[in-house]
């Protein structure tokens, strides 16, 4: 274990390390020495429930949740302890390999669940102390369900259960279709339609997103070529594809994306790489490099869900960005909430100053479309114009496009 950033604490024989009922913010790994664990039931006299030596963990409830200490622990020899704070633990967990992260989360969920059940059964939560309880579970927790979905998703990719739908993105000034966003769809043979809102975060955690993104890029480029051909367009429309931070962190992301695009015969500038504002904020340095390389290879960059990540608008100068997509929540609220309207206005004027195109997402009402057009917003996407549909439907839509009125 890398303990280089973990602080050490020393206790003399007889010292109290933690007290039952007090708030705890750290767990400890015993590096040297021995401790004794005492528990007091309903305020009665302390009772010893065991001792622990080097290599064991004590006070772990502090990193499971914010419950008070469940036992009093005293050093019975001079001790050296490695402190793991809640913050340190969450930080390490965020950085962990996806399998490790998921397994740890399952164990923590079970641990919490076990305590809740002992409480429901009318037992005192402090008795027996967690340290003394055997972990044995058969029930499925959310985390176990997630692992199941992650496994099923990997097979679904191989078995062609995953497909793409395409949602038109309109030029607001001409009311014509400029491009599409590719959105993943999963039709499970038994469970039916599963929302990307559920399976994408799970695929991101399990690592399956890498194969999914490769599939999405390849399939949507081939589809764009077919759509253009059948509807009588040539290299005019764009295809926007969603990518996650794992894609950006993967080796040779740009090189392999470029190869896929070239094979499909789509021009790189027709491909819009969509990443969220959050990704940009969380990994600014890595993202900057990858985005620069995407740009060099001719691809276009769009920032998704803009306005939700609390980045300052001037921050965007640092990145090679072509398009900003205003998050749906602001469009939904624009006529009810002055702040949302102000944010939309400032994003549009920022776009003009920085020569970026602005897309408003989630346009459902005619009134929203009219206002956005009047404000000078370049493009829009939403149920008012068209829902995401299959390749066949989107081709037919394009062939018989009737300009919406707004
Ligand atoms: P997103 O990238 O923000 O995509 C837009 C979502 O808004 C889509 O939901 C779309 O169907 C929905 N939408 C479009 N217009 C309207 C509207 O007028 N009203 C409302 N209420 N919703 C509208 P969907 O398809 O369920 O996807 C949800 C999220 O899942 C996406 O949000 C994206 O974050 C993720 N996702 C979907 N496909 C992919 C993919 O291929 N790769 C990755 N990494 N993420 C994906
Ligand atoms: Ca998107
Ligand atoms: Ca979005």
CSV table of C-alpha atoms and ligand atoms in Angstrom, one decimal:
chain,number,residue,atom,x,y,z
A,1,UNK,CA,0.0,0.0,0.0
A,2,UNK,CA,1.2,3.5,-0.8
A,3,UNK,CA,1.3,5.1,2.6
A,4,UNK,CA,3.6,8.0,1.6
A,5,UNK,CA,0.8,10.6,2.0
A,6,UNK,CA,-0.7,9.0,5.1
A,7,UNK,CA,0.1,10.6,8.4
A,8,UNK,CA,1.4,8.6,11.4
A,9,UNK,CA,0.1,8.8,14.9
A,10,UNK,CA,1.9,7.5,18.0
A,11,UNK,CA,0.1,6.4,21.2
A,12,UNK,CA,1.7,5.2,24.5
A,13,UNK,CA,0.4,2.1,26.3
A,14,UNK,CA,-2.7,3.1,28.2
A,15,UNK,CA,-3.6,6.0,25.9
A,16,UNK,CA,-7.2,6.2,24.6
A,17,UNK,CA,-7.2,6.3,20.8
A,18,UNK,CA,-10.9,6.9,20.4
A,19,UNK,CA,-14.0,7.1,22.6
A,20,UNK,CA,-17.4,5.5,22.1
A,21,UNK,CA,-20.1,8.0,21.0
A,22,UNK,CA,-17.6,10.7,19.9
A,23,UNK,CA,-17.5,11.9,16.4
A,24,UNK,CA,-14.8,10.3,14.3
A,25,UNK,CA,-13.2,11.6,11.1
A,26,UNK,CA,-10.4,8.9,10.6
A,27,UNK,CA,-9.8,5.2,10.6
A,28,UNK,CA,-6.4,3.8,11.5
A,29,UNK,CA,-4.2,0.9,10.3
A,30,UNK,CA,-2.2,-0.5,13.2
A,31,UNK,CA,1.4,-0.5,12.0
A,32,UNK,CA,3.0,-1.4,15.4
A,33,UNK,CA,1.6,-2.4,18.8
A,34,UNK,CA,-1.7,-3.7,20.1
A,35,UNK,CA,-5.0,-2.2,21.1
A,36,UNK,CA,-8.0,-3.3,23.1
A,37,UNK,CA,-11.6,-2.6,22.1
A,38,UNK,CA,-14.3,-1.8,24.8
A,39,UNK,CA,-18.0,-1.3,24.3
A,40,UNK,CA,-20.5,0.1,26.8
A,41,UNK,CA,-24.1,-1.1,26.4
A,42,UNK,CA,-26.8,1.5,27.1
A,43,UNK,CA,-24.5,3.5,29.3
A,44,UNK,CA,-23.5,0.5,31.5
A,45,UNK,CA,-19.9,-0.4,32.4
A,46,UNK,CA,-17.4,-0.9,29.6
A,47,UNK,CA,-16.8,-4.5,28.4
A,48,UNK,CA,-13.8,-5.7,26.5
A,49,UNK,CA,-14.7,-7.3,23.2
A,50,UNK,CA,-11.3,-8.1,21.9
A,51,UNK,CA,-7.8,-6.9,21.0
A,52,UNK,CA,-6.3,-6.1,17.6
A,53,UNK,CA,-2.6,-6.1,16.5
A,54,UNK,CA,-0.4,-4.9,13.6
A,55,UNK,CA,-1.9,-5.0,10.1
A,56,UNK,CA,-5.6,-4.5,11.2
A,57,UNK,CA,-8.0,-1.7,10.7
A,58,UNK,CA,-9.7,0.2,13.6
A,59,UNK,CA,-12.4,2.9,13.6
A,60,UNK,CA,-13.4,2.2,10.1
A,61,UNK,CA,-17.0,3.4,10.6
A,62,UNK,CA,-15.7,7.0,10.3
A,63,UNK,CA,-15.0,6.3,6.6
A,64,UNK,CA,-18.2,4.3,6.0
A,65,UNK,CA,-20.4,7.1,7.2
A,66,UNK,CA,-20.6,9.8,9.8
A,67,UNK,CA,-21.9,7.6,12.6
A,68,UNK,CA,-20.3,8.2,16.0
A,69,UNK,CA,-17.5,5.9,17.2
A,70,UNK,CA,-19.1,2.5,18.1
A,71,UNK,CA,-16.3,1.5,20.6
A,72,UNK,CA,-13.6,2.9,22.8
A,73,UNK,CA,-10.2,1.8,21.8
A,74,UNK,CA,-7.1,1.9,24.0
A,75,UNK,CA,-3.5,1.2,23.3
A,76,UNK,CA,-2.2,-1.8,25.4
A,77,UNK,CA,1.3,-1.5,24.0
A,78,UNK,CA,3.1,1.6,22.5
A,79,UNK,CA,1.4,1.9,19.1
A,80,UNK,CA,2.2,3.5,15.8
A,81,UNK,CA,-1.0,4.1,13.7
A,82,UNK,CA,-1.5,5.2,10.0
A,83,UNK,CA,-4.3,7.6,9.8
A,84,UNK,CA,-6.8,7.4,7.0
A,85,UNK,CA,-9.1,10.5,7.0
A,86,UNK,CA,-12.5,10.5,5.3
A,87,UNK,CA,-11.2,13.0,2.7
A,88,UNK,CA,-8.1,10.9,1.9
A,89,UNK,CA,-10.3,7.8,1.6
A,90,UNK,CA,-12.8,9.4,-0.8
A,91,UNK,CA,-9.9,10.8,-2.9
A,92,UNK,CA,-8.2,7.5,-3.1
A,93,UNK,CA,-11.5,5.8,-4.0
A,94,UNK,CA,-12.1,8.3,-6.8
A,95,UNK,CA,-8.7,7.5,-8.3
A,96,UNK,CA,-9.0,3.8,-7.9
A,97,UNK,CA,-9.2,1.3,-10.7
A,98,UNK,CA,-12.9,0.9,-11.6
A,99,UNK,CA,-13.2,-2.7,-10.4
A,100,UNK,CA,-11.5,-1.8,-7.1
A,101,UNK,CA,-13.8,1.2,-6.7
A,102,UNK,CA,-16.9,-0.8,-7.4
A,103,UNK,CA,-15.9,-3.7,-5.0
A,104,UNK,CA,-15.1,-1.3,-2.2
A,105,UNK,CA,-18.4,0.5,-2.7
A,106,UNK,CA,-20.3,-2.8,-2.5
A,107,UNK,CA,-18.5,-3.7,0.7
A,108,UNK,CA,-19.3,-0.3,2.2
A,109,UNK,CA,-23.0,-0.6,1.1
A,110,UNK,CA,-23.3,-4.0,2.7
A,111,UNK,CA,-21.7,-2.8,5.9
A,112,UNK,CA,-24.1,0.1,6.2
A,113,UNK,CA,-27.0,-2.3,5.3
A,114,UNK,CA,-25.9,-4.7,8.0
A,115,UNK,CA,-26.0,-2.0,10.6
A,116,UNK,CA,-29.3,-0.7,9.5
A,117,UNK,CA,-30.8,-4.2,9.8
A,118,UNK,CA,-29.4,-4.9,13.2
A,119,UNK,CA,-31.1,-1.6,14.3
A,120,UNK,CA,-34.4,-2.6,12.6
A,121,UNK,CA,-34.3,-5.9,14.4
A,122,UNK,CA,-34.5,-3.9,17.6
A,123,UNK,CA,-30.9,-4.3,18.6
A,124,UNK,CA,-28.8,-1.6,20.0
A,125,UNK,CA,-26.8,-0.2,17.0
A,126,UNK,CA,-23.7,-0.3,19.2
A,127,UNK,CA,-24.0,-3.9,20.0
A,128,UNK,CA,-22.4,-6.0,18.8
A,129,UNK,CA,-19.8,-3.5,17.6
A,130,UNK,CA,-19.1,-3.6,13.8
A,131,UNK,CA,-15.6,-4.9,14.5
A,132,UNK,CA,-17.1,-8.1,16.0
A,133,UNK,CA,-19.6,-8.8,13.3
A,134,UNK,CA,-19.2,-11.4,10.5
A,135,UNK,CA,-20.1,-10.2,7.1
A,136,UNK,CA,-22.4,-12.6,5.3
A,137,UNK,CA,-24.9,-11.5,2.7
A,138,UNK,CA,-26.9,-13.0,-0.1
A,139,UNK,CA,-29.2,-10.1,-0.8
A,140,UNK,CA,-28.6,-8.0,-3.9
A,141,UNK,CA,-27.6,-4.4,-3.3
A,142,UNK,CA,-27.7,-1.6,-5.8
A,143,UNK,CA,-24.0,-2.1,-6.3
A,144,UNK,CA,-24.4,-5.8,-7.2
A,145,UNK,CA,-27.2,-4.9,-9.6
A,146,UNK,CA,-24.8,-2.4,-11.2
A,147,UNK,CA,-22.2,-5.1,-11.7
A,148,UNK,CA,-24.8,-7.2,-13.3
A,149,UNK,CA,-25.8,-4.4,-15.7
A,150,UNK,CA,-22.1,-3.8,-16.4
A,151,UNK,CA,-21.6,-7.4,-17.4
A,152,UNK,CA,-24.8,-7.5,-19.4
A,153,UNK,CA,-23.9,-4.3,-21.2
A,154,UNK,CA,-20.5,-5.8,-22.4
A,155,UNK,CA,-22.4,-8.8,-23.9
A,156,UNK,CA,-25.1,-6.5,-25.3
A,157,UNK,CA,-22.4,-4.6,-27.2
A,158,UNK,CA,-21.2,-7.8,-28.8
A,159,UNK,CA,-24.8,-9.1,-29.5
A,160,UNK,CA,-26.0,-6.0,-31.3
A,161,UNK,CA,-28.5,-5.0,-28.6
A,162,UNK,CA,-26.9,-1.5,-28.6
A,163,UNK,CA,-27.8,0.9,-31.3
A,164,UNK,CA,-27.8,4.6,-32.0
A,165,UNK,CA,-30.5,7.1,-32.4
A,166,UNK,CA,-29.9,10.5,-34.0
A,167,UNK,CA,-31.4,13.8,-32.9
A,168,UNK,CA,-31.4,16.6,-35.5
A,169,UNK,CA,-29.7,19.9,-34.5
A,170,UNK,CA,-31.2,22.9,-36.3
A,171,UNK,CA,-29.7,26.2,-37.6
A,172,UNK,CA,-32.1,28.6,-35.9
A,173,UNK,CA,-31.8,31.3,-38.5
A,174,UNK,CA,-32.6,29.1,-41.5
A,175,UNK,CA,-34.7,26.4,-39.7
A,176,UNK,CA,-32.8,23.7,-41.6
A,177,UNK,CA,-30.9,20.7,-40.2
A,178,UNK,CA,-27.2,21.3,-39.6
A,179,UNK,CA,-26.3,18.0,-38.0
A,180,UNK,CA,-27.2,15.3,-35.4
A,181,UNK,CA,-26.3,14.1,-32.0
A,182,UNK,CA,-25.7,10.3,-31.8
A,183,UNK,CA,-27.4,8.9,-28.6
A,184,UNK,CA,-27.0,5.3,-27.5
A,185,UNK,CA,-30.0,3.0,-27.1
A,186,UNK,CA,-30.1,-0.4,-25.3
A,187,UNK,CA,-33.0,-2.7,-26.0
A,188,UNK,CA,-32.6,-5.5,-23.5
A,189,UNK,CA,-34.3,-8.8,-24.6
A,190,UNK,CA,-36.0,-9.3,-21.2
A,191,UNK,CA,-36.0,-5.9,-19.5
A,192,UNK,CA,-36.8,-3.8,-22.5
A,193,UNK,CA,-35.5,-0.3,-23.0
A,194,UNK,CA,-32.8,0.7,-20.6
A,195,UNK,CA,-32.1,4.5,-20.4
A,196,UNK,CA,-28.6,5.7,-21.2
A,197,UNK,CA,-29.0,7.8,-18.0
A,198,UNK,CA,-28.7,4.4,-16.2
A,199,UNK,CA,-26.3,2.4,-18.3
A,200,UNK,CA,-23.8,5.1,-19.3
A,201,UNK,CA,-22.6,5.9,-15.7
A,202,UNK,CA,-22.3,2.1,-15.0
A,203,UNK,CA,-20.3,1.5,-18.3
A,204,UNK,CA,-18.1,4.4,-17.3
A,205,UNK,CA,-17.4,2.8,-13.9
A,206,UNK,CA,-16.8,-0.6,-15.3
A,207,UNK,CA,-14.6,0.5,-18.2
A,208,UNK,CA,-17.0,-0.9,-20.8
A,209,UNK,CA,-17.5,2.7,-22.0
A,210,UNK,CA,-14.3,2.5,-24.1
A,211,UNK,CA,-15.7,-0.2,-26.4
A,212,UNK,CA,-19.1,1.6,-26.4
A,213,UNK,CA,-17.5,4.8,-27.5
A,214,UNK,CA,-15.5,3.1,-30.2
A,215,UNK,CA,-18.7,1.5,-31.5
A,216,UNK,CA,-20.6,4.9,-31.3
A,217,UNK,CA,-17.9,6.7,-33.3
A,218,UNK,CA,-17.6,4.1,-36.0
A,219,UNK,CA,-21.3,3.4,-36.4
A,220,UNK,CA,-22.4,7.1,-36.4
A,221,UNK,CA,-19.8,8.0,-39.0
A,222,UNK,CA,-20.9,5.2,-41.3
A,223,UNK,CA,-24.5,6.2,-40.7
A,224,UNK,CA,-23.8,9.9,-41.5
A,225,UNK,CA,-22.3,8.8,-44.8
A,226,UNK,CA,-25.4,6.7,-45.6
A,227,UNK,CA,-27.8,9.4,-44.5
A,228,UNK,CA,-26.1,12.1,-46.6
A,229,UNK,CA,-26.0,9.8,-49.6
A,230,UNK,CA,-29.7,8.8,-49.4
A,231,UNK,CA,-30.9,12.4,-48.6
A,232,UNK,CA,-28.8,14.0,-51.3
A,233,UNK,CA,-26.2,15.9,-49.2
A,234,UNK,CA,-22.5,15.9,-49.5
A,235,UNK,CA,-20.1,16.5,-46.6
A,236,UNK,CA,-22.4,19.2,-45.2
A,237,UNK,CA,-23.9,17.7,-42.1
A,238,UNK,CA,-22.1,17.1,-38.8
A,239,UNK,CA,-22.4,14.2,-36.3
A,240,UNK,CA,-21.9,15.0,-32.6
A,241,UNK,CA,-20.7,12.1,-30.5
A,242,UNK,CA,-20.5,11.9,-26.7
A,243,UNK,CA,-17.3,10.9,-25.0
A,244,UNK,CA,-16.4,10.3,-21.4
A,245,UNK,CA,-13.3,11.0,-19.3
A,246,UNK,CA,-12.2,7.3,-19.6
A,247,UNK,CA,-12.1,7.8,-23.4
A,248,UNK,CA,-9.9,10.8,-23.0
A,249,UNK,CA,-7.6,9.0,-20.7
A,250,UNK,CA,-7.3,6.0,-23.0
A,251,UNK,CA,-4.1,5.4,-25.0
A,252,UNK,CA,-4.0,6.9,-28.4
A,253,UNK,CA,-7.6,8.1,-28.3
A,254,UNK,CA,-7.1,10.7,-31.0
A,255,UNK,CA,-5.1,8.5,-33.3
A,256,UNK,CA,-7.6,5.7,-33.2
A,257,UNK,CA,-10.6,8.1,-33.6
A,258,UNK,CA,-8.8,9.6,-36.6
A,259,UNK,CA,-8.4,6.2,-38.2
A,260,UNK,CA,-12.0,5.3,-37.7
A,261,UNK,CA,-13.2,8.6,-39.2
A,262,UNK,CA,-10.9,8.3,-42.2
A,263,UNK,CA,-12.1,4.7,-42.9
A,264,UNK,CA,-15.7,5.9,-42.9
A,265,UNK,CA,-14.8,8.6,-45.5
A,266,UNK,CA,-16.5,11.3,-43.4
A,267,UNK,CA,-14.4,14.5,-43.1
A,268,UNK,CA,-12.9,15.1,-39.7
A,269,UNK,CA,-14.5,18.5,-39.4
A,270,UNK,CA,-18.0,16.8,-39.7
A,271,UNK,CA,-17.2,15.0,-36.4
A,272,UNK,CA,-18.0,16.9,-33.3
A,273,UNK,CA,-16.4,15.5,-30.1
A,274,UNK,CA,-18.8,16.2,-27.3
A,275,UNK,CA,-17.5,16.3,-23.8
A,276,UNK,CA,-19.1,17.7,-20.7
A,277,UNK,CA,-18.1,20.9,-19.0
A,278,UNK,CA,-17.5,18.8,-15.9
A,279,UNK,CA,-14.8,16.7,-17.7
A,280,UNK,CA,-13.1,19.9,-18.7
A,281,UNK,CA,-13.2,21.2,-15.1
A,282,UNK,CA,-12.0,17.9,-13.5
A,283,UNK,CA,-9.1,17.2,-15.8
A,284,UNK,CA,-8.2,20.5,-17.3
A,285,UNK,CA,-4.6,19.7,-18.3
A,286,UNK,CA,-5.2,16.3,-19.8
A,287,UNK,CA,-8.3,17.5,-21.5
A,288,UNK,CA,-6.5,20.5,-23.0
A,289,UNK,CA,-3.8,18.3,-24.6
A,290,UNK,CA,-6.3,15.8,-26.0
A,291,UNK,CA,-8.6,18.6,-27.4
A,292,UNK,CA,-5.6,20.2,-29.1
A,293,UNK,CA,-4.8,17.0,-30.8
A,294,UNK,CA,-8.4,16.5,-31.8
A,295,UNK,CA,-8.4,19.9,-33.3
A,296,UNK,CA,-5.1,19.3,-35.1
A,297,UNK,CA,-6.6,16.2,-36.6
A,298,UNK,CA,-9.4,18.4,-37.9
A,299,UNK,CA,-12.2,17.4,-35.6
A,300,UNK,CA,-14.5,19.9,-34.0
A,301,UNK,CA,-15.0,20.3,-30.2
A,302,UNK,CA,-18.3,20.8,-28.4
A,303,UNK,CA,-18.8,21.4,-24.7
A,304,UNK,CA,-21.9,19.7,-23.4
A,305,UNK,CA,-24.2,20.5,-20.4
A,306,UNK,CA,-22.7,24.0,-20.3
A,307,UNK,CA,-23.7,26.1,-17.3
A,308,UNK,CA,-23.9,23.2,-14.8
A,309,UNK,CA,-20.2,22.9,-14.0
A,310,UNK,CA,-19.6,26.3,-12.5
A,311,UNK,CA,-16.6,27.2,-14.7
A,312,UNK,CA,-16.1,30.8,-15.1
A,313,UNK,CA,-16.8,31.9,-18.7
A,314,UNK,CA,-13.3,33.3,-19.1
A,315,UNK,CA,-11.8,29.9,-18.3
A,316,UNK,CA,-12.9,28.7,-21.7
A,317,UNK,CA,-10.2,30.8,-23.4
A,318,UNK,CA,-7.7,28.2,-22.5
A,319,UNK,CA,-9.3,25.5,-24.5
A,320,UNK,CA,-9.7,24.9,-28.2
A,321,UNK,CA,-13.5,24.9,-28.3
A,322,UNK,CA,-15.8,25.3,-31.3
A,323,UNK,CA,-19.2,24.9,-29.9
A,324,UNK,CA,-21.0,25.3,-26.5
A,325,UNK,CA,-24.2,23.5,-25.8
A,326,UNK,CA,-26.3,25.3,-23.2
A,327,UNK,CA,-27.7,22.8,-20.7
A,328,UNK,CA,-31.4,21.9,-21.0
A,329,UNK,CA,-32.2,23.1,-17.5
A,330,UNK,CA,-31.6,26.8,-18.4
A,331,UNK,CA,-33.7,26.5,-21.6
A,332,UNK,CA,-36.5,24.9,-19.6
A,333,UNK,CA,-36.4,27.7,-17.1
A,334,UNK,CA,-35.7,30.7,-19.4
A,335,UNK,CA,-39.2,32.1,-19.2
A,336,UNK,CA,-39.6,31.4,-15.5
A,337,UNK,CA,-36.3,32.4,-14.0
A,338,UNK,CA,-34.4,35.6,-14.7
A,339,UNK,CA,-31.1,34.0,-13.8
A,340,UNK,CA,-31.5,31.3,-16.4
A,341,UNK,CA,-32.3,34.0,-19.0
A,342,UNK,CA,-29.3,36.1,-18.0
A,343,UNK,CA,-27.0,33.0,-18.2
A,344,UNK,CA,-28.3,32.2,-21.7
A,345,UNK,CA,-27.8,35.8,-22.9
A,346,UNK,CA,-24.2,35.9,-21.5
A,347,UNK,CA,-23.3,32.5,-23.1
A,348,UNK,CA,-24.6,33.7,-26.5
A,349,UNK,CA,-22.7,37.0,-26.3
A,350,UNK,CA,-19.6,35.1,-25.1
A,351,UNK,CA,-19.9,32.8,-28.1
A,352,UNK,CA,-20.0,35.7,-30.4
A,353,UNK,CA,-16.9,37.3,-28.8
A,354,UNK,CA,-15.0,34.1,-28.8
A,355,UNK,CA,-16.1,33.0,-32.3
A,356,UNK,CA,-17.8,29.9,-30.9
A,357,UNK,CA,-21.1,28.5,-32.1
A,358,UNK,CA,-23.9,28.1,-29.5
A,359,UNK,CA,-26.4,25.3,-29.4
A,360,UNK,CA,-29.4,25.4,-27.0
A,361,UNK,CA,-30.5,21.9,-25.8
A,362,UNK,CA,-33.9,20.7,-24.7
A,363,UNK,CA,-36.1,23.1,-26.7
A,364,UNK,CA,-39.6,21.9,-26.2
A,365,UNK,CA,-41.7,25.0,-26.8
A,366,UNK,CA,-42.2,27.3,-29.8
A,367,UNK,CA,-41.8,30.3,-27.6
A,368,UNK,CA,-38.3,29.1,-26.5
A,369,UNK,CA,-37.3,28.6,-30.1
A,370,UNK,CA,-38.5,32.1,-31.0
A,371,UNK,CA,-36.7,33.8,-28.1
A,372,UNK,CA,-33.4,31.9,-28.8
A,373,UNK,CA,-33.5,32.9,-32.4
A,374,UNK,CA,-34.1,36.5,-31.4
A,375,UNK,CA,-31.2,36.4,-29.0
A,376,UNK,CA,-28.9,35.3,-31.8
A,377,UNK,CA,-28.4,31.7,-30.7
A,378,UNK,CA,-26.9,29.7,-33.6
A,379,UNK,CA,-28.4,26.3,-33.3
A,380,UNK,CA,-31.0,24.3,-31.2
A,381,UNK,CA,-32.0,20.8,-30.5
A,382,UNK,CA,-35.1,19.5,-28.7
A,383,UNK,CA,-38.4,17.7,-28.9
A,384,UNK,CA,-40.0,20.8,-30.4
A,385,UNK,CA,-38.1,20.2,-33.6
A,386,UNK,CA,-37.5,16.4,-33.5
A,387,UNK,CA,-36.8,13.6,-31.0
A,388,UNK,CA,-33.9,11.2,-31.3
A,389,UNK,CA,-34.9,8.6,-33.9
A,390,UNK,CA,-33.4,5.7,-35.9
A,391,UNK,CA,-31.2,6.1,-38.9
A,392,UNK,CA,-34.1,5.3,-41.3
A,393,UNK,CA,-36.4,7.7,-39.7
A,394,UNK,CA,-33.9,10.5,-39.5
A,395,UNK,CA,-33.1,10.0,-43.3
A,396,UNK,CA,-36.8,10.2,-44.1
A,397,UNK,CA,-37.1,13.3,-41.9
A,398,UNK,CA,-34.3,15.0,-43.8
A,399,UNK,CA,-35.7,14.1,-47.2
A,400,UNK,CA,-39.1,15.6,-46.4
A,401,UNK,CA,-38.0,18.3,-44.0
A,402,UNK,CA,-40.7,20.9,-43.4
A,403,UNK,CA,-39.3,24.0,-41.8
A,404,UNK,CA,-40.8,24.4,-38.3
A,405,UNK,CA,-42.5,27.7,-37.6
A,406,UNK,CA,-41.1,29.8,-34.8
B,1,LIG,P1,-26.9,14.5,-23.3
B,1,LIG,O1,-25.6,14.2,-24.0
B,1,LIG,O2,-27.1,15.8,-22.6
B,1,LIG,O3,-28.0,14.2,-24.4
B,1,LIG,C1,-29.2,14.9,-24.5
B,1,LIG,C2,-30.3,14.2,-23.8
B,1,LIG,O4,-31.5,15.0,-23.8
B,1,LIG,C3,-30.8,12.9,-24.5
B,1,LIG,O5,-31.2,12.0,-23.6
B,1,LIG,C4,-31.9,13.4,-25.4
B,1,LIG,O6,-32.8,12.4,-25.8
B,1,LIG,C5,-32.6,14.3,-24.4
B,1,LIG,N1,-33.4,15.4,-25.1
B,1,LIG,C6,-33.2,15.9,-26.3
B,1,LIG,N2,-34.1,16.9,-26.5
B,1,LIG,C7,-34.9,17.0,-25.4
B,1,LIG,C8,-36.0,17.8,-25.0
B,1,LIG,O7,-36.5,18.6,-25.7
B,1,LIG,N3,-36.5,17.6,-23.8
B,1,LIG,C9,-36.0,16.6,-22.9
B,1,LIG,N4,-36.6,16.5,-21.7
B,1,LIG,N5,-34.9,15.8,-23.3
B,1,LIG,C10,-34.4,16.0,-24.5
B,1,LIG,P2,-30.8,10.4,-23.6
B,1,LIG,O8,-30.7,10.0,-25.0
B,1,LIG,O9,-31.7,9.8,-22.6
B,1,LIG,O10,-29.3,10.5,-23.0
B,1,LIG,C11,-29.0,10.8,-21.7
B,1,LIG,C12,-27.6,11.0,-21.5
B,1,LIG,O11,-26.9,9.8,-21.7
B,1,LIG,C13,-26.9,12.0,-22.5
B,1,LIG,O12,-27.2,13.3,-22.2
B,1,LIG,C14,-25.5,11.6,-22.4
B,1,LIG,O13,-24.9,12.2,-21.3
B,1,LIG,C15,-25.6,10.1,-22.2
B,1,LIG,N6,-25.3,9.4,-23.5
B,1,LIG,C16,-26.2,9.0,-24.4
B,1,LIG,N7,-25.6,8.4,-25.4
B,1,LIG,C17,-24.3,8.4,-25.1
B,1,LIG,C18,-23.1,7.9,-25.8
B,1,LIG,O14,-23.1,7.3,-26.9
B,1,LIG,N8,-21.9,8.0,-25.1
B,1,LIG,C19,-21.8,8.7,-23.9
B,1,LIG,N9,-20.6,8.8,-23.3
B,1,LIG,N10,-22.9,9.2,-23.3
B,1,LIG,C20,-24.1,9.0,-23.9
B,2,LIG,CA1,-24.5,15.3,-25.4
B,3,LIG,CA1,-26.5,17.8,-22.8
